[in-house]
PDB file of C-alpha atoms and ligand atoms in Angstrom:
ATOM      1  CA  UNK S  85     -40.709-110.634 -17.373  1.00  0.00           C
ATOM      2  CA  UNK S  86     -42.266-109.920 -13.903  1.00  0.00           C
ATOM      3  CA  UNK S  87     -45.840-110.861 -14.721  1.00  0.00           C
ATOM      4  CA  UNK S  88     -47.841-112.758 -12.135  1.00  0.00           C
ATOM      5  CA  UNK S  89     -50.090-114.591 -14.600  1.00  0.00           C
ATOM      6  CA  UNK S  90     -47.036-115.746 -16.778  1.00  0.00           C
ATOM      7  CA  UNK S  91     -45.526-117.043 -13.530  1.00  0.00           C
ATOM      8  CA  UNK S  92     -48.951-119.002 -12.791  1.00  0.00           C
ATOM      9  CA  UNK S  93     -48.808-120.296 -16.349  1.00  0.00           C
ATOM     10  CA  UNK S  94     -45.230-121.593 -15.835  1.00  0.00           C
ATOM     11  CA  UNK S  95     -46.245-123.074 -12.406  1.00  0.00           C
ATOM     12  CA  UNK S  96     -43.673-120.725 -10.687  1.00  0.00           C
ATOM     13  CA  UNK S  97     -46.473-119.402  -8.565  1.00  0.00           C
ATOM     14  CA  UNK S  98     -49.153-121.694  -7.260  1.00  0.00           C
ATOM     15  CA  UNK S  99     -52.895-121.213  -8.124  1.00  0.00           C
ATOM     16  CA  UNK S 100     -56.062-123.411  -7.709  1.00  0.00           C
ATOM     17  CA  UNK S 101     -56.072-124.881 -11.184  1.00  0.00           C
ATOM     18  CA  UNK S 102     -59.319-126.033 -12.748  1.00  0.00           C
ATOM     19  CA  UNK S 103     -58.223-126.902 -16.171  1.00  0.00           C
ATOM     20  CA  UNK S 104     -55.385-126.587 -18.604  1.00  0.00           C
ATOM     21  CA  UNK S 105     -55.219-126.836 -22.417  1.00  0.00           C
ATOM     22  CA  UNK S 106     -52.121-126.452 -24.706  1.00  0.00           C
ATOM     23  CA  UNK S 107     -52.739-122.701 -24.845  1.00  0.00           C
ATOM     24  CA  UNK S 108     -54.718-121.723 -21.901  1.00  0.00           C
ATOM     25  CA  UNK S 109     -55.115-122.159 -18.141  1.00  0.00           C
ATOM     26  CA  UNK S 110     -58.128-121.749 -15.726  1.00  0.00           C
ATOM     27  CA  UNK S 111     -57.686-121.076 -12.080  1.00  0.00           C
ATOM     28  CA  UNK S 112     -59.673-119.704  -9.158  1.00  0.00           C
ATOM     29  CA  UNK S 113     -59.455-115.937  -8.597  1.00  0.00           C
ATOM     30  CA  UNK S 114     -57.608-115.304  -5.332  1.00  0.00           C
ATOM     31  CA  UNK S 115     -60.225-112.500  -4.265  1.00  0.00           C
ATOM     32  CA  UNK S 116     -63.540-113.763  -5.602  1.00  0.00           C
ATOM     33  CA  UNK S 117     -66.151-111.174  -6.454  1.00  0.00           C
ATOM     34  CA  UNK S 118     -68.801-113.811  -7.097  1.00  0.00           C
ATOM     35  CA  UNK S 119     -69.744-117.255  -5.536  1.00  0.00           C
ATOM     36  CA  UNK S 120     -67.880-118.795  -8.420  1.00  0.00           C
ATOM     37  CA  UNK S 121     -65.043-116.616  -9.867  1.00  0.00           C
ATOM     38  CA  UNK S 122     -62.411-118.070 -12.193  1.00  0.00           C
ATOM     39  CA  UNK S 123     -59.945-116.713 -14.581  1.00  0.00           C
ATOM     40  CA  UNK S 124     -59.135-117.966 -17.997  1.00  0.00           C
ATOM     41  CA  UNK S 125     -55.600-116.832 -19.282  1.00  0.00           C
ATOM     42  CA  UNK S 126     -53.619-117.514 -22.415  1.00  0.00           C
ATOM     43  CA  UNK S 127     -50.193-119.063 -21.718  1.00  0.00           C
ATOM     44  CA  UNK S 128     -48.907-116.573 -24.215  1.00  0.00           C
ATOM     45  CA  UNK S 129     -48.318-113.081 -22.660  1.00  0.00           C
ATOM     46  CA  UNK S 130     -50.758-110.589 -24.272  1.00  0.00           C
ATOM     47  CA  UNK S 131     -51.239-107.581 -22.049  1.00  0.00           C
ATOM     48  CA  UNK S 132     -54.842-106.898 -22.821  1.00  0.00           C
ATOM     49  CA  UNK S 133     -57.642-107.218 -25.413  1.00  0.00           C
ATOM     50  CA  UNK S 134     -56.425-103.862 -26.655  1.00  0.00           C
ATOM     51  CA  UNK S 135     -53.131-105.482 -27.736  1.00  0.00           C
ATOM     52  CA  UNK S 136     -54.538-108.605 -29.641  1.00  0.00           C
ATOM     53  CA  UNK S 137     -53.677-108.826 -33.219  1.00  0.00           C
ATOM     54  CA  UNK S 138     -55.224-110.576 -36.215  1.00  0.00           C
ATOM     55  CA  UNK S 139     -52.875-113.622 -35.532  1.00  0.00           C
ATOM     56  CA  UNK S 140     -54.398-113.889 -32.061  1.00  0.00           C
ATOM     57  CA  UNK S 141     -58.059-114.551 -33.383  1.00  0.00           C
ATOM     58  CA  UNK S 142     -57.994-118.332 -33.133  1.00  0.00           C
ATOM     59  CA  UNK S 143     -56.363-118.171 -29.629  1.00  0.00           C
ATOM     60  CA  UNK S 144     -59.115-115.751 -28.511  1.00  0.00           C
ATOM     61  CA  UNK S 145     -61.668-118.199 -29.864  1.00  0.00           C
ATOM     62  CA  UNK S 146     -59.986-121.009 -27.958  1.00  0.00           C
ATOM     63  CA  UNK S 147     -59.882-118.805 -24.734  1.00  0.00           C
ATOM     64  CA  UNK S 148     -63.752-118.466 -24.922  1.00  0.00           C
ATOM     65  CA  UNK S 149     -64.184-122.126 -25.672  1.00  0.00           C
ATOM     66  CA  UNK S 150     -62.018-122.945 -22.629  1.00  0.00           C
ATOM     67  CA  UNK S 151     -64.300-120.650 -20.542  1.00  0.00           C
ATOM     68  CA  UNK S 152     -67.288-122.726 -21.667  1.00  0.00           C
ATOM     69  CA  UNK S 153     -65.687-125.985 -20.867  1.00  0.00           C
ATOM     70  CA  UNK S 154     -64.606-124.664 -17.387  1.00  0.00           C
ATOM     71  CA  UNK S 155     -68.252-123.411 -16.736  1.00  0.00           C
ATOM     72  CA  UNK S 156     -69.524-126.891 -17.477  1.00  0.00           C
ATOM     73  CA  UNK S 157     -67.039-128.458 -15.164  1.00  0.00           C
ATOM     74  CA  UNK S 158     -67.954-125.851 -12.435  1.00  0.00           C
ATOM     75  CA  UNK S 159     -71.655-126.826 -12.977  1.00  0.00           C
ATOM     76  CA  UNK S 160     -72.828-123.278 -13.474  1.00  0.00           C
ATOM     77  CA  UNK S 161     -75.706-123.150 -15.958  1.00  0.00           C
ATOM     78  CA  UNK S 162     -75.396-119.379 -16.395  1.00  0.00           C
ATOM     79  CA  UNK S 163     -72.536-116.996 -15.853  1.00  0.00           C
ATOM     80  CA  UNK S 164     -70.845-113.785 -16.974  1.00  0.00           C
ATOM     81  CA  UNK S 165     -67.734-113.543 -19.066  1.00  0.00           C
ATOM     82  CA  UNK S 166     -65.845-110.414 -18.605  1.00  0.00           C
ATOM     83  CA  UNK S 167     -62.776-108.728 -19.921  1.00  0.00           C
ATOM     84  CA  UNK S 168     -61.524-105.619 -18.154  1.00  0.00           C
ATOM     85  CA  UNK S 169     -59.482-103.673 -20.759  1.00  0.00           C
ATOM     86  CA  UNK S 170     -56.894-101.216 -19.701  1.00  0.00           C
ATOM     87  CA  UNK S 171     -56.654 -99.260 -16.350  1.00  0.00           C
ATOM     88  CA  UNK S 172     -59.674 -97.198 -17.150  1.00  0.00           C
ATOM     89  CA  UNK S 173     -61.542-100.409 -17.814  1.00  0.00           C
ATOM     90  CA  UNK S 174     -60.628-101.728 -14.410  1.00  0.00           C
ATOM     91  CA  UNK S 175     -57.869-103.997 -15.564  1.00  0.00           C
ATOM     92  CA  UNK S 176     -55.268-104.446 -12.768  1.00  0.00           C
ATOM     93  CA  UNK S 177     -53.247-107.398 -13.982  1.00  0.00           C
ATOM     94  CA  UNK S 178     -51.701-106.583 -17.426  1.00  0.00           C
ATOM     95  CA  UNK S 179     -51.972-110.231 -18.868  1.00  0.00           C
ATOM     96  CA  UNK S 180     -55.009-110.940 -20.727  1.00  0.00           C
ATOM     97  CA  UNK S 181     -57.625-112.846 -18.687  1.00  0.00           C
ATOM     98  CA  UNK S 182     -61.288-113.675 -18.957  1.00  0.00           C
ATOM     99  CA  UNK S 183     -63.287-113.589 -15.742  1.00  0.00           C
ATOM    100  CA  UNK S 184     -65.913-116.405 -15.257  1.00  0.00           C
ATOM    101  CA  UNK S 185     -68.422-115.172 -12.767  1.00  0.00           C
ATOM    102  CA  UNK S 186     -71.410-116.976 -11.477  1.00  0.00           C
ATOM    103  CA  UNK S 187     -72.888-119.211  -8.870  1.00  0.00           C
ATOM    104  CA  UNK S 188     -75.780-116.778  -7.808  1.00  0.00           C
ATOM    105  CA  UNK S 189     -78.475-119.303  -8.719  1.00  0.00           C
ATOM    106  CA  UNK S 190     -77.297-121.610  -6.148  1.00  0.00           C
ATOM    107  CA  UNK S 191     -77.694-118.965  -3.428  1.00  0.00           C
ATOM    108  CA  UNK S 192     -81.329-118.197  -4.411  1.00  0.00           C
ATOM    109  CA  UNK S 193     -82.554-121.684  -5.099  1.00  0.00           C
TER     110      UNK S 193
HETATM  111  P1  5GP K  63     -58.577-107.508 -13.402  1.00  0.00           P
HETATM  112  O1  5GP K  63     -58.920-106.362 -12.452  1.00  0.00           O
HETATM  113  O2  5GP K  63     -57.011-107.173 -13.885  1.00  0.00           O
HETATM  114  O3  5GP K  63     -59.420-107.618 -14.570  1.00  0.00           O
HETATM  115  O4  5GP K  63     -58.517-108.832 -12.463  1.00  0.00           O
HETATM  116  C1  5GP K  63     -57.546-109.352 -11.969  1.00  0.00           C
HETATM  117  C2  5GP K  63     -57.928-110.448 -11.106  1.00  0.00           C
HETATM  118  O5  5GP K  63     -56.850-111.312 -10.789  1.00  0.00           O
HETATM  119  C3  5GP K  63     -58.513-110.003  -9.792  1.00  0.00           C
HETATM  120  O6  5GP K  63     -59.894-110.366  -9.645  1.00  0.00           O
HETATM  121  C4  5GP K  63     -57.648-110.520  -8.770  1.00  0.00           C
HETATM  122  O7  5GP K  63     -58.297-110.966  -7.596  1.00  0.00           O
HETATM  123  C5  5GP K  63     -57.061-111.706  -9.464  1.00  0.00           C
HETATM  124  N1  5GP K  63     -55.555-111.973  -8.967  1.00  0.00           N
HETATM  125  C6  5GP K  63     -54.617-111.080  -8.934  1.00  0.00           C
HETATM  126  N2  5GP K  63     -53.387-111.641  -8.451  1.00  0.00           N
HETATM  127  C7  5GP K  63     -53.758-112.931  -8.401  1.00  0.00           C
HETATM  128  C8  5GP K  63     -52.921-114.111  -7.995  1.00  0.00           C
HETATM  129  O8  5GP K  63     -51.805-113.991  -7.725  1.00  0.00           O
HETATM  130  N3  5GP K  63     -53.566-115.375  -8.044  1.00  0.00           N
HETATM  131  C9  5GP K  63     -54.849-115.492  -8.424  1.00  0.00           C
HETATM  132  N4  5GP K  63     -55.445-116.652  -8.342  1.00  0.00           N
HETATM  133  N5  5GP K  63     -55.726-114.326  -8.726  1.00  0.00           N
HETATM  134  C10 5GP K  63     -55.158-113.199  -8.726  1.00  0.00           C
HETATM  135 ZN1   ZN K  64     -47.974-112.302 -18.591  1.00  0.00          ZN
END
């Protein structure tokens, strides 16, 4: 399948990796829209939140837990976690990803 995030998950396309678990991967967004902008993806291809099933519940919990671990590693004490869902929701890449957005505090302090 021609999916850019599946290719990143399989290490076929390079990305600035922050951390990896058995089921997830965290890497830097190529066009950051915040001082700190990372993406948490599932290694499994799911096109969006609109496509998750009951069987994906534990995986989605793990995705959020991975985001928390990544934020700790990044040293951001506060951050936003964002899922864009579907084209109308601003989703451009059709592989589920959670945006970690933060780093503004370091700019004002
Ligand atoms: P969406 O709008 O689908 O929620 O967000 C997709 C995000 O993926 C965007 O912020 C975009 O900058 C990022 N992105 C798209 N292609 C690549 C890529 O090949 N590598 C990385 N690291 N980020 C990407
Ligand atoms: Zn994919």
